[in-house]
PDB file of C-alpha atoms and ligand atoms in Angstrom:
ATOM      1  CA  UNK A   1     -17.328  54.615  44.089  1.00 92.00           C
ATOM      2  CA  UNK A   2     -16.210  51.892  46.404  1.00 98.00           C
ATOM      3  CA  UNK A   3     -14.790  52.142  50.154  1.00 98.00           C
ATOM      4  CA  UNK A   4     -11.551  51.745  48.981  1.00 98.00           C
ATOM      5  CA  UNK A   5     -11.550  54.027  45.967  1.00 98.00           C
ATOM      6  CA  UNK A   6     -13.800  56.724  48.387  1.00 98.00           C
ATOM      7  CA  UNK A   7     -10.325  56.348  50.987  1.00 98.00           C
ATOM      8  CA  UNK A   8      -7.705  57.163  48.000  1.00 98.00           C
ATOM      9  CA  UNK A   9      -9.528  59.956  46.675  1.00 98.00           C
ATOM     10  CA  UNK A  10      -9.741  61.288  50.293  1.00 98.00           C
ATOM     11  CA  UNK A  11      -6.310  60.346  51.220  1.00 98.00           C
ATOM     12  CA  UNK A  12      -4.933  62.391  47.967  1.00 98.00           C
ATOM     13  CA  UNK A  13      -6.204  65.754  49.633  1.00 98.00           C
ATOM     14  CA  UNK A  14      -3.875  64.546  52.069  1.00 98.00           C
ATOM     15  CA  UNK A  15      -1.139  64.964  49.988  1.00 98.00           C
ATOM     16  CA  UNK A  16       1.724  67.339  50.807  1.00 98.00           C
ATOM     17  CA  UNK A  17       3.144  68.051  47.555  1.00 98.00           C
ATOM     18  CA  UNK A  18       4.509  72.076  47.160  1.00 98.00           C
ATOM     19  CA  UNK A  19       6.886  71.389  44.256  1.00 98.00           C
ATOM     20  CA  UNK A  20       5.333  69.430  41.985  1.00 98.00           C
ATOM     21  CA  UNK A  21       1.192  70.226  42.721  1.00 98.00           C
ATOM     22  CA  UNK A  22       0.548  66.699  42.015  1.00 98.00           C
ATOM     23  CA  UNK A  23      -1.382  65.128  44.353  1.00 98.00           C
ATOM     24  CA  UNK A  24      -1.699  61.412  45.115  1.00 98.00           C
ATOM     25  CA  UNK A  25      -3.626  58.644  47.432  1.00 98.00           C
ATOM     26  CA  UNK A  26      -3.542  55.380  47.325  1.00 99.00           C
ATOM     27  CA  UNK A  27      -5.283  52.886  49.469  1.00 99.00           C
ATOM     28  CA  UNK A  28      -4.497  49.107  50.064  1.00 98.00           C
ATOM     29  CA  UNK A  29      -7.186  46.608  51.224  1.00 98.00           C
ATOM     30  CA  UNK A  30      -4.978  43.867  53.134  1.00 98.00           C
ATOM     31  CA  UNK A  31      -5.734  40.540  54.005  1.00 97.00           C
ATOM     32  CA  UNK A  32      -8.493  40.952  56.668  1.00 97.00           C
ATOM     33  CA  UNK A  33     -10.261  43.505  55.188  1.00 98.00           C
ATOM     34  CA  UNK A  34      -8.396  46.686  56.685  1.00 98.00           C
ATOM     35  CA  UNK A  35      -7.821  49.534  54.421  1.00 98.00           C
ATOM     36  CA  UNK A  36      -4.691  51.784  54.551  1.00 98.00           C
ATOM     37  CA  UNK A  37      -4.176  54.965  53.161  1.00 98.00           C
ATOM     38  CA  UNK A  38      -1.375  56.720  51.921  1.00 98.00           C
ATOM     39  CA  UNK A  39      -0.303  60.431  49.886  1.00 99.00           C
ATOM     40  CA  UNK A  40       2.954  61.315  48.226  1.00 98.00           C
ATOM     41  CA  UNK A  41       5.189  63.238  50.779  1.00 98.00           C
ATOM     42  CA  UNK A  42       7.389  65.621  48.957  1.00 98.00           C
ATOM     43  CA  UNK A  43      10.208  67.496  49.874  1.00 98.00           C
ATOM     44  CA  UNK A  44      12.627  70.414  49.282  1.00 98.00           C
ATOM     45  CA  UNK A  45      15.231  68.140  48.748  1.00 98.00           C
ATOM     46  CA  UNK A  46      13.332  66.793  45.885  1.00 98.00           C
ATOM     47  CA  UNK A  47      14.795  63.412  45.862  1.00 98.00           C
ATOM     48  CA  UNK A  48      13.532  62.376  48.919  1.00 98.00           C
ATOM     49  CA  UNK A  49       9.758  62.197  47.820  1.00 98.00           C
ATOM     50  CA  UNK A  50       8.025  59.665  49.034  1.00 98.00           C
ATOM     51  CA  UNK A  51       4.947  57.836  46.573  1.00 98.00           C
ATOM     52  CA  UNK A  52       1.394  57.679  47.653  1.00 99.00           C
ATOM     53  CA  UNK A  53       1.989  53.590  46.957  1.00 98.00           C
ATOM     54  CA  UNK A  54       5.290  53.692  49.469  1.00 98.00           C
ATOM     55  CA  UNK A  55       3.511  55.834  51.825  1.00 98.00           C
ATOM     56  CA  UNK A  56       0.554  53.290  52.132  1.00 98.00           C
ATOM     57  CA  UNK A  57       2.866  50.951  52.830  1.00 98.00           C
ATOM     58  CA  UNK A  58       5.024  52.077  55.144  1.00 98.00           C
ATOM     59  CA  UNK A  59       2.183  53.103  57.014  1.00 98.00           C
ATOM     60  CA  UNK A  60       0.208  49.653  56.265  1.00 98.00           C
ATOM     61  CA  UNK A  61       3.861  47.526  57.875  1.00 98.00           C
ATOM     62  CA  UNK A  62       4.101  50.063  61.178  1.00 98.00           C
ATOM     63  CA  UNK A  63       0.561  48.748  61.863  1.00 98.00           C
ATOM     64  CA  UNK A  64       1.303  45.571  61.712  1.00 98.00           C
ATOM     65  CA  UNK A  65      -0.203  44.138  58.008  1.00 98.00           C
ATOM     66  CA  UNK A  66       2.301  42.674  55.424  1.00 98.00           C
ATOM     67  CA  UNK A  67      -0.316  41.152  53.054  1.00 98.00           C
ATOM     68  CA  UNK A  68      -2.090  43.081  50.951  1.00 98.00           C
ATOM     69  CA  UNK A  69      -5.133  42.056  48.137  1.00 98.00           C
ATOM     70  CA  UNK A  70      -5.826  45.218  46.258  1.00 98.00           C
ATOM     71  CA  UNK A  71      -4.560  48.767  45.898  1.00 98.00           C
ATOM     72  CA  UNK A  72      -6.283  51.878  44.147  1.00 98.00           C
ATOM     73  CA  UNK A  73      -4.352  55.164  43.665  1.00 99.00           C
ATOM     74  CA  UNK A  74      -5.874  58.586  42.958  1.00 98.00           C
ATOM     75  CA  UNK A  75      -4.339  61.193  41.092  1.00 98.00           C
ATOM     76  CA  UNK A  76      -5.797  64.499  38.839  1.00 96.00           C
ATOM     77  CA  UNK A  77      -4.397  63.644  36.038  1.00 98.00           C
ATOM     78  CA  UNK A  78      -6.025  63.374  33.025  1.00 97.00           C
ATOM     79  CA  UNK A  79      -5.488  59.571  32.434  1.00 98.00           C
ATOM     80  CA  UNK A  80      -5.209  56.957  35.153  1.00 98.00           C
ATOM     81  CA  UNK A  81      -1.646  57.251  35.832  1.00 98.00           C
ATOM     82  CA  UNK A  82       0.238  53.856  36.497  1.00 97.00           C
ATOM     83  CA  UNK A  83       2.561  53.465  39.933  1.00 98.00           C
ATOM     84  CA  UNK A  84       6.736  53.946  39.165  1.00 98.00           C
ATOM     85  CA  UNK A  85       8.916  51.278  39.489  1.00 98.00           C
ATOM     86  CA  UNK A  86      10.010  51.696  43.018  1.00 98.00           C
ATOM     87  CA  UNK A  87       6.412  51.253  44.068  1.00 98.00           C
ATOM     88  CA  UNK A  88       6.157  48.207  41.809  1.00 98.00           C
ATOM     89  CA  UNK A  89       8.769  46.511  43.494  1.00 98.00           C
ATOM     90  CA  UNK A  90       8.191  47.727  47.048  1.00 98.00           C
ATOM     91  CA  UNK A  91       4.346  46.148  46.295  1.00 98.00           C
ATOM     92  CA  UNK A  92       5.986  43.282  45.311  1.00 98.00           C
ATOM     93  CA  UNK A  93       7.773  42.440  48.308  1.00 98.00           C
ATOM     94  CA  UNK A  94       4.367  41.867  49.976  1.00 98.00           C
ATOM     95  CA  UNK A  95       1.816  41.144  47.482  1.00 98.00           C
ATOM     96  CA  UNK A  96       2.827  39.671  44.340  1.00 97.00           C
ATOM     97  CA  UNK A  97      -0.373  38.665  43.543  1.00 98.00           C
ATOM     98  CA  UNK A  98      -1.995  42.362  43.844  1.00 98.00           C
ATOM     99  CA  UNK A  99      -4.901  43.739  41.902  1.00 98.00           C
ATOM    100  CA  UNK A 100      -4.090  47.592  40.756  1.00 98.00           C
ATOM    101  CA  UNK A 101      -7.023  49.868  40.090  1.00 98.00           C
ATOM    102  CA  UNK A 102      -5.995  53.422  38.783  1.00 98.00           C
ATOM    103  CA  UNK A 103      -8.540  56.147  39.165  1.00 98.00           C
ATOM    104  CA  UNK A 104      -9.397  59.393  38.292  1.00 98.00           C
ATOM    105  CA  UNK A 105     -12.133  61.404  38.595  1.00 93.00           C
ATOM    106  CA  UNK A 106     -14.062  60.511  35.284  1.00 96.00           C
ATOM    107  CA  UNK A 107     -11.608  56.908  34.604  1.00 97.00           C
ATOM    108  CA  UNK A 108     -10.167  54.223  35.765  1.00 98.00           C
ATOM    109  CA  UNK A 109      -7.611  51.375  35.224  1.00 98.00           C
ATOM    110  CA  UNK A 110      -6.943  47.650  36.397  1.00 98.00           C
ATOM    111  CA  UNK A 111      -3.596  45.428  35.828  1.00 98.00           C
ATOM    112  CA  UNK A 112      -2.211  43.191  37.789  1.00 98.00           C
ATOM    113  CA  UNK A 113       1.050  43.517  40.265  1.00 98.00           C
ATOM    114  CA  UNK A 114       2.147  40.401  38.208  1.00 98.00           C
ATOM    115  CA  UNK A 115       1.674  42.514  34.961  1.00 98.00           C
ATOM    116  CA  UNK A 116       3.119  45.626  35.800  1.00 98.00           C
ATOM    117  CA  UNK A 117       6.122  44.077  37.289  1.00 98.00           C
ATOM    118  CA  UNK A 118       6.876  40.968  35.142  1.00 97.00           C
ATOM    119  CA  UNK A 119      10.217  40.110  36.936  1.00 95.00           C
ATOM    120  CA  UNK A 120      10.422  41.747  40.012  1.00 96.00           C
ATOM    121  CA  UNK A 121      13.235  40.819  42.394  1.00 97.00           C
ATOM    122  CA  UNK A 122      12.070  38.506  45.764  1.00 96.00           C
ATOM    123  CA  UNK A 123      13.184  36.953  48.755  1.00 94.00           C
ATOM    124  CA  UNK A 124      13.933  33.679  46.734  1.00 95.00           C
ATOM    125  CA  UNK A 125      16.457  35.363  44.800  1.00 97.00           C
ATOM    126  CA  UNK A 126      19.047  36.160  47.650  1.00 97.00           C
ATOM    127  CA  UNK A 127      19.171  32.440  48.572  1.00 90.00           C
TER     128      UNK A 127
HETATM  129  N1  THU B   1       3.799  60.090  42.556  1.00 72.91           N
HETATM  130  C1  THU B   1       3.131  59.236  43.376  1.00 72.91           C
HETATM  131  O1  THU B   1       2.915  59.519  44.554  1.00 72.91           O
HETATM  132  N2  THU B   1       2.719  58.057  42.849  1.00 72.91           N
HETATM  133  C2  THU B   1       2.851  57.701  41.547  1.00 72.91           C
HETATM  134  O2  THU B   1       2.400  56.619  41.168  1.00 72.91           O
HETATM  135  C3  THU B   1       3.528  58.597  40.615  1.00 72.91           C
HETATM  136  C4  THU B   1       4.131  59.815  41.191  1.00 72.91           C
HETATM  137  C5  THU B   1       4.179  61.416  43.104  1.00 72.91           C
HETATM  138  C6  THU B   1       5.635  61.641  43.362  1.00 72.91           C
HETATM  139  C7  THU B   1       5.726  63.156  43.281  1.00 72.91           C
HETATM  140  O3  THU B   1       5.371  63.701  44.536  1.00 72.91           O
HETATM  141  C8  THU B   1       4.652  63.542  42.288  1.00 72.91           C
HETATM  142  O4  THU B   1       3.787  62.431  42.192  1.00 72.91           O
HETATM  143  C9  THU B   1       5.187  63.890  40.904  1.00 72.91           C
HETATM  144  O5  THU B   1       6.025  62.900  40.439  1.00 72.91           O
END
């Protein structure tokens, strides 16, 4: 396992998430070579749950990194689960060009930002 696989498997025992039991990390490698972690945050208003992938990048922006080259997100499923489309589009205000990996603890997945979010809204499009 790489770093940055080892810090979303470690940031999904981070996870706080009561209601549903299923647990999340994800970690993004920016620019420089920094990686950021992130777990879902739930909450008893349910509605108000926050991704692993939004987490990481909340957390990634309030320290100061807007660009991003990969993320990997950890979950127990029993397939590599792929990131909703909120996350998609949140990733894709930064990183457009992102590489995904998906992994659990026997498998793993790869797509690109690009493929998972064919026509994602940007910038360019409020002009
Ligand atoms: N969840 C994530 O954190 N990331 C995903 O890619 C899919 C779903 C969380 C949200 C909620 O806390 C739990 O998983 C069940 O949906």
């Amino acid at each position: 396992m790489n770093a940055l696989e080892t810090a979303a498997k470690a940031a999904r025992q981070r996870a706080y998430a009561p209601y549903s039991g299923f647990r999340v990390g994800a970690a993004l490698e920016t620019e420089d070579g920094t990686i950021v972690t992130g777990c879902n945050v739930e909450n008893a208003s349910y509605s108000l749950t926050i991704c692993a992938e939004r987490s990481a990048i909340a957390t990634a922006v309030g320290l100061g990194h807007t660009r991003f080259r990969r993320l990997v997100i950890s979950s127990e499923a029993s397939e590599p689960i792929s990131p909703c489309g909120s996350c998609r589009q949140t990733l894709w205000e930064f990183a457009p060009d992102l590489e995904v990996e998906s992994i659990t603890d026997t498998s793993r997945r790869n797509w690109s930002l690009a493929e998972l979010l064919p026509a994602g809204f940007s910038r360019s499009d409020l002009t």
